[in-house]
Coordinates of N, CA and C in Angstrom, one line a residue:
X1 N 0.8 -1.2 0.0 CA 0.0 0.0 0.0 C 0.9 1.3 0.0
X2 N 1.9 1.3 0.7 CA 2.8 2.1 0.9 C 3.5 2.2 -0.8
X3 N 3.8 1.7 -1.2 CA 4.1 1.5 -2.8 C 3.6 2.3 -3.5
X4 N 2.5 1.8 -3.2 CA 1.0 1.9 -4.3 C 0.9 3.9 -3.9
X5 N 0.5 4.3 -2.8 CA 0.5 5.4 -2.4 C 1.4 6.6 -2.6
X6 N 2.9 5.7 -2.4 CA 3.6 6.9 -3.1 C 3.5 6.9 -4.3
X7 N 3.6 6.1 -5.1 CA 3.7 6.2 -6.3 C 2.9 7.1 -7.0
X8 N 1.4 7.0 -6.7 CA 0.7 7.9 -7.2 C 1.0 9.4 -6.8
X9 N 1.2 9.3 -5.7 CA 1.5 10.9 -5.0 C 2.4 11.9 -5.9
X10 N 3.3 10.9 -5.7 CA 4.8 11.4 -6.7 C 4.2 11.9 -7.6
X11 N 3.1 11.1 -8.7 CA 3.3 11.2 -10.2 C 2.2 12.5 -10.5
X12 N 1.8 12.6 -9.1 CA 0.4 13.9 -9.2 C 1.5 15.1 -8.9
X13 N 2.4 14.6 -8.0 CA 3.0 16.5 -7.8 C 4.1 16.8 -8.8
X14 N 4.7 15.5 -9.9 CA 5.5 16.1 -10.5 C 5.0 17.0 -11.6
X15 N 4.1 17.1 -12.1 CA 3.6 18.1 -12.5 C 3.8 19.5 -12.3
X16 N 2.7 19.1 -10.9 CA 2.4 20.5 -10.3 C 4.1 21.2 -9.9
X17 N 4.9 20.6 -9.2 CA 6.5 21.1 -9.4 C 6.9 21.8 -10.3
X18 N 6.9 21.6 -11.8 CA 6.9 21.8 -13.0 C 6.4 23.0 -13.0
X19 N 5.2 23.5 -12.8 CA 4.1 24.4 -13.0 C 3.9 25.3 -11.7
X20 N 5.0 25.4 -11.1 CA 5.0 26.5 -9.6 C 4.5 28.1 -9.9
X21 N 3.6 28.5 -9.3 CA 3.7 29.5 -9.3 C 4.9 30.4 -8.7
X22 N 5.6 31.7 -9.2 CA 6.9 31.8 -9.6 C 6.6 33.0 -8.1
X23 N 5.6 33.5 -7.7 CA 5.1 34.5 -6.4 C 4.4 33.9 -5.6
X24 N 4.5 34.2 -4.3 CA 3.2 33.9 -3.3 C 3.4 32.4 -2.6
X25 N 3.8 32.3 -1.3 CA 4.2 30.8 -0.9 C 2.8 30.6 -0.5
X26 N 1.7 31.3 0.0 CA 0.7 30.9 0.5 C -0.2 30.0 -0.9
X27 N -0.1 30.6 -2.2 CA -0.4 30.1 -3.8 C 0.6 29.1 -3.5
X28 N 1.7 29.1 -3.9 CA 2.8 27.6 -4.1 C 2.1 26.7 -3.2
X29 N 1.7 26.6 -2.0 CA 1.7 25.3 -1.3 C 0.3 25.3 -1.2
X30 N -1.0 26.0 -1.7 CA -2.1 25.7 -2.4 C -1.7 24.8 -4.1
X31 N -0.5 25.4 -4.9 CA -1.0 24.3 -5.5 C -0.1 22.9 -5.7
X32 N 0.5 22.6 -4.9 CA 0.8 21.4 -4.3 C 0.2 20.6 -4.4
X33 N -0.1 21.4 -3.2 CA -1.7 20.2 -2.1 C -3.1 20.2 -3.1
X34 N -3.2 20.9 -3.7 CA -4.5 20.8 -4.6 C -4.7 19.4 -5.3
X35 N -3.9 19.2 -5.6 CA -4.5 18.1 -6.7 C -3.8 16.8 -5.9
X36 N -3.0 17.2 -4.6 CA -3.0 15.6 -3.5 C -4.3 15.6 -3.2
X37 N -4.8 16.3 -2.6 CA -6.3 16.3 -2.2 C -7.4 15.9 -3.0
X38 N -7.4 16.4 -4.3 CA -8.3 15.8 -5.3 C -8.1 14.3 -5.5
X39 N -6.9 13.7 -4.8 CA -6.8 12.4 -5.0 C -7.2 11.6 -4.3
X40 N -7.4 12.3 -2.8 CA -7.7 11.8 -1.9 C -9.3 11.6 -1.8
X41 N -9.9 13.0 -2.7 CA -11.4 12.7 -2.7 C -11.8 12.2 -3.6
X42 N -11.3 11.6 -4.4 CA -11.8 10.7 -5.4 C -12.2 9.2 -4.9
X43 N -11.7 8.8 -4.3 CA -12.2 7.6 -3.0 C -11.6 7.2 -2.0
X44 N -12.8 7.9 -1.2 CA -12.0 8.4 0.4 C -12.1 7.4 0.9
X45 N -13.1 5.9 1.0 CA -12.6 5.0 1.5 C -11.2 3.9 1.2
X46 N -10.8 4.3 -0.5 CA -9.6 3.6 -0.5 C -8.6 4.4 0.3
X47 N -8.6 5.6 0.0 CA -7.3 7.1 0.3 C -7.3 6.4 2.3
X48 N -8.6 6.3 2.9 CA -8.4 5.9 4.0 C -7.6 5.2 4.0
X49 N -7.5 4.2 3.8 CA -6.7 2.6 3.7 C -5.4 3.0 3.2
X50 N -5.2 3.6 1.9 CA -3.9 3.9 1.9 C -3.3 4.6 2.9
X51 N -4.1 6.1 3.2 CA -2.9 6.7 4.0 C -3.2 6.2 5.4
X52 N -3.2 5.2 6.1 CA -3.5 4.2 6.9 C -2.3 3.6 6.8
X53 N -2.1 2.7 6.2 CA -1.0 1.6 5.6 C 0.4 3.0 5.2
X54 N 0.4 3.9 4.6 CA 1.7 4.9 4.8 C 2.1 5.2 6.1
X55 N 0.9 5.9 7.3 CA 0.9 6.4 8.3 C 1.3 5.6 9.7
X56 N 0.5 4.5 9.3 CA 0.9 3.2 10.3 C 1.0 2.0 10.2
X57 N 2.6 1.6 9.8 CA 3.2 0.8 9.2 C 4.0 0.0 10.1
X58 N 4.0 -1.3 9.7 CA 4.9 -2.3 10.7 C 6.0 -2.9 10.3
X59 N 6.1 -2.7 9.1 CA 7.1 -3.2 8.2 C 8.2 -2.2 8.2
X60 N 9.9 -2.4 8.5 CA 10.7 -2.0 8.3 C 10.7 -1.0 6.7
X61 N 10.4 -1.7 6.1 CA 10.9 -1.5 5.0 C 9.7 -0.3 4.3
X62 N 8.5 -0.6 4.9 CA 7.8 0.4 4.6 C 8.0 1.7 5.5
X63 N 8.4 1.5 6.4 CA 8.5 2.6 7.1 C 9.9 3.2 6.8
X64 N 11.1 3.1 6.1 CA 12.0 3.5 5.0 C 11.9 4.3 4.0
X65 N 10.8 3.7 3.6 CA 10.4 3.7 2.3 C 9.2 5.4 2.5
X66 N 8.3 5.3 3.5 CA 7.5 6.2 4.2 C 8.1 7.7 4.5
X67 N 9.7 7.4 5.2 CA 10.4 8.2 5.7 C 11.4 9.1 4.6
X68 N 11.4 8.5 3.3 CA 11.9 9.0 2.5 C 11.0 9.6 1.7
X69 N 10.1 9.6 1.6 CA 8.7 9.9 0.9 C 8.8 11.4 1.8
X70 N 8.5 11.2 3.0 CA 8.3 12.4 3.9 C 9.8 13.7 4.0
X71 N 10.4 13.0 3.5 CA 11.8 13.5 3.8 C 12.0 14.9 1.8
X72 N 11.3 13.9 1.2 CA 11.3 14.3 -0.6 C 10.2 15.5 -0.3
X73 N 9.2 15.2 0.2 CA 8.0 16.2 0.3 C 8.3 17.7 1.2
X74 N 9.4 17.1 2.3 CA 10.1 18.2 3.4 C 10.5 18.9 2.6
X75 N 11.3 18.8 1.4 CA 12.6 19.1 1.2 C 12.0 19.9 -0.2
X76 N 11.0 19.7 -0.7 CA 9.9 20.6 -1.6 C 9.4 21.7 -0.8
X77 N 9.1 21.5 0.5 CA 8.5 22.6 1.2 C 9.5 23.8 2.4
X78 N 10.7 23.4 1.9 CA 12.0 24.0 2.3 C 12.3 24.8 1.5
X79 N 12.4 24.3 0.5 CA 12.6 25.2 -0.7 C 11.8 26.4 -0.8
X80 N 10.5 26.1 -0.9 CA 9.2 27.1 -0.9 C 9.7 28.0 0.2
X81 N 10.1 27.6 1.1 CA 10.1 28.7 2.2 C 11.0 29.5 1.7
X82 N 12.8 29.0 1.6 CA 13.3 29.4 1.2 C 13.5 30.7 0.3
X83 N 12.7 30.4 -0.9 CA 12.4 30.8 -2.2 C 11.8 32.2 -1.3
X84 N 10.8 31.7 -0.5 CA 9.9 33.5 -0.3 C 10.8 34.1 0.6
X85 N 11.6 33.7 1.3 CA 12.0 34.4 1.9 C 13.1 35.3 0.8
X86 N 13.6 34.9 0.0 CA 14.8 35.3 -0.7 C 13.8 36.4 -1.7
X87 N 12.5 36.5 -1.8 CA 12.0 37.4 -2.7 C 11.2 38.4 -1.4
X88 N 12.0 38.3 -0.5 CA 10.9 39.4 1.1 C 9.5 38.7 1.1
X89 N 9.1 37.9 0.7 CA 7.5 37.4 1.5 C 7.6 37.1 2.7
X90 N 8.6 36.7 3.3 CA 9.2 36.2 4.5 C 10.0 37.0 4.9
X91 N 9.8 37.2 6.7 CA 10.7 37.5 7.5 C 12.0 36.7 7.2
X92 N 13.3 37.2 7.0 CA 14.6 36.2 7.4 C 14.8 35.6 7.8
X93 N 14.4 35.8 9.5 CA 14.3 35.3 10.2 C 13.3 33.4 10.2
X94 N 12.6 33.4 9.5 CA 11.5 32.5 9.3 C 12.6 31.0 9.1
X95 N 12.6 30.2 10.0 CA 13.1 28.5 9.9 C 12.6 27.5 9.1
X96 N 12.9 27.4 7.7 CA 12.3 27.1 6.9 C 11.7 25.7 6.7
X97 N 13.0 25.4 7.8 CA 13.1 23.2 8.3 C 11.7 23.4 8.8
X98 N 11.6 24.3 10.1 CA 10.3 24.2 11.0 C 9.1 24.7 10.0
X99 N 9.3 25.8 9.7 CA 7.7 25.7 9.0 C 7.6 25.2 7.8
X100 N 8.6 24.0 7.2 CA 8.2 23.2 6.0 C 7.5 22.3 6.9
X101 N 7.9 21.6 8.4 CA 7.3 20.9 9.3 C 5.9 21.2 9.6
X102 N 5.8 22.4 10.1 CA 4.6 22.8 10.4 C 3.1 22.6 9.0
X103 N 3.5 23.0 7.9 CA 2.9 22.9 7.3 C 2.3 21.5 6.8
X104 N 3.5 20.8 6.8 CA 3.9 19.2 6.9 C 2.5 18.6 7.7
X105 N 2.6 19.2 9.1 CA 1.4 18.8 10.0 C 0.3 18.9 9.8
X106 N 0.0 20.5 9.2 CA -1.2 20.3 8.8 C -1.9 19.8 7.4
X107 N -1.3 19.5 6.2 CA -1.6 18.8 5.5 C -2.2 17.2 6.0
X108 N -0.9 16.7 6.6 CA -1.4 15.5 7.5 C -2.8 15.4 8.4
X109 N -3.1 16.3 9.2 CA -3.8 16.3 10.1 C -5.3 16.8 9.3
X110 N -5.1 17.6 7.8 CA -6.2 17.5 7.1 C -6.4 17.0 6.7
X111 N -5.8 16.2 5.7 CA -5.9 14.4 4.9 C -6.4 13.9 6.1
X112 N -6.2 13.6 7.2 CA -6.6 12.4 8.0 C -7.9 12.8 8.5
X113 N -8.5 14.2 8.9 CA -9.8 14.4 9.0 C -10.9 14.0 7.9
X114 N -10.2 14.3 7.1 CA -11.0 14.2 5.6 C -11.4 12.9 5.5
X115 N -10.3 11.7 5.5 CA -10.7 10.9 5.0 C -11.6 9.8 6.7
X116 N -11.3 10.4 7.2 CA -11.9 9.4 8.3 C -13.4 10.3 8.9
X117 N -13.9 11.2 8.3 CA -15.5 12.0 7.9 C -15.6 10.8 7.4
X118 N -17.3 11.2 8.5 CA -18.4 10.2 8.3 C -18.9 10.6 6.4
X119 N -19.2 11.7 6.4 CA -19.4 12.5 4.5 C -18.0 13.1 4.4
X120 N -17.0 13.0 3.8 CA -15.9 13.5 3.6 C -16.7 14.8 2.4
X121 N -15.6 15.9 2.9 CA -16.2 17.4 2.4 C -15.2 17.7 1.7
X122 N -14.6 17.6 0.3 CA -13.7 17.8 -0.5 C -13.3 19.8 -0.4
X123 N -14.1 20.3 -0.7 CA -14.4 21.9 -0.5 C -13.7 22.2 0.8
X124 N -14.4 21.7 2.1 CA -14.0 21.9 3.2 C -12.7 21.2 3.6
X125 N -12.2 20.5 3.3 CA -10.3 20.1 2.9 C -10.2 21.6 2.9
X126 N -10.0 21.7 1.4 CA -9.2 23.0 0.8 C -9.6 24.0 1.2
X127 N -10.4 24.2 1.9 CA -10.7 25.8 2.9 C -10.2 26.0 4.3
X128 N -10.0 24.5 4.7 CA -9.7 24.5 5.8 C -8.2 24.5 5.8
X129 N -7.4 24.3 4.9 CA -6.0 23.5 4.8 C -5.7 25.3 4.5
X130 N -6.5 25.7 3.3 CA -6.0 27.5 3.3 C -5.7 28.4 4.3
X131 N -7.2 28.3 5.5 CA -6.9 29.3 6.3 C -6.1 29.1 7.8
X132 N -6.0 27.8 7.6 CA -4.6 27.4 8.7 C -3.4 27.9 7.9
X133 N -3.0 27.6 6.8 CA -1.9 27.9 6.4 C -1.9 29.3 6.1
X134 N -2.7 30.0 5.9 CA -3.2 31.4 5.9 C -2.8 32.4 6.8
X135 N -2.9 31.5 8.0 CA -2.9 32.2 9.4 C -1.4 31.5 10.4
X136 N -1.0 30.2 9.5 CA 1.0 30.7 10.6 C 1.2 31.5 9.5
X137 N 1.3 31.7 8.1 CA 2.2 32.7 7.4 C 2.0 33.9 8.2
X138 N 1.0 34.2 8.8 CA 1.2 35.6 9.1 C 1.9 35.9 10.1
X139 N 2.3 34.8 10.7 CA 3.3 34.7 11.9 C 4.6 34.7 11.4
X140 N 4.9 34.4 10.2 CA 6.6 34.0 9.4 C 6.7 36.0 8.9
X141 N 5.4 36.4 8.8 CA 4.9 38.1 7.8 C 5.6 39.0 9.0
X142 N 4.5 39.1 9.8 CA 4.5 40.1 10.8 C 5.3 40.8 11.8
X143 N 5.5 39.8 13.1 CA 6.5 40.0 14.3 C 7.5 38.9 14.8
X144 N 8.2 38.6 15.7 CA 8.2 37.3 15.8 C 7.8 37.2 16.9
X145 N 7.6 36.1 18.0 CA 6.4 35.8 18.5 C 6.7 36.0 19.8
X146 N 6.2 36.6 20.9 CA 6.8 36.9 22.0 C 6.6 35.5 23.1
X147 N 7.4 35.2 23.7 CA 8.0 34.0 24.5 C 8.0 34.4 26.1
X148 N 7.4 33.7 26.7 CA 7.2 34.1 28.3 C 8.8 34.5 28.2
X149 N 9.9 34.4 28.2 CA 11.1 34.8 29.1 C 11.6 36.2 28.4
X150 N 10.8 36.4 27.0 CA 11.3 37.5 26.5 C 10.3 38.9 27.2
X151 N 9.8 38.3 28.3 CA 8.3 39.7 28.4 C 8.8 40.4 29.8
X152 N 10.1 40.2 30.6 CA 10.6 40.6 31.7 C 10.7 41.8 31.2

């Protein structure tokens, strides 16, 4: 399943890679995830099962194979950060490892709502995955974040 899963993944974003919008990280990682998501709603009780068998794996070898998948997709969304930062969309300041992570989590934590809805809401994916991601950029935009020991 793990196979089966990336394989398709891969062959949907190499595309979209190809076809990046050239401004705007909050656009770039909309269209990414656009058409993983369209894959996922096309049948959410297989997509369950697959990303099931990626997610929670017992097999050595799947879980290798999982962690390089995860490591390929990191390293797409490092770049992106990167990228804005080097054109001012981003603070300098902005950790690009951490918020490729971050972002990383909520794609995950969207896919897994989605597909484990009782009615999986294809629309409500993509609106919800926007304005989360909508709302840390504005934390990488704005200030940096104040921290109990910085408020003495």
């Amino acid at each position: 399943l793990v196979v089966v899963l990336e394989d398709k993944l891969r062959a949907i974003a190499a595309p979209r890679l190809a076809s990046m919008p050239r401004r705007g990280i909050a656009a770039q990682l909309q269209h990414v995830c656009t058409p993983l998501f369209d894959f996922f709603a096309t049948d959410p009780p297989l997509a369950r099962a697959l990303f099931k068998g990626m997610m929670f794996y017992s097999d050595p070898v799947a879980k290798a194979r999982r962690d390089a998948h995860v490591a390929d997709f990191l390293r797409v969304l490092v770049g992106l950060f990167e990228g804005a930062k080097a054109r001012g969309e981003l603070a300098p300041r902005t950790d690009s490892q951490i918020w490729a992570r971050n972002v990383f989590a909520i794609y995950v934590d969207a896919v897994t709502a989605f597909v484990t809805a009782d009615e999986p809401d294809r629309e409500q994916l993509g609106t919800s995955f926007q304005k989360r991601i909508e709302a840390i950029l504005r934390g990488a935009i704005d200030r940096p974040v104040d921290r109990p020991h910085d408020r003495r």
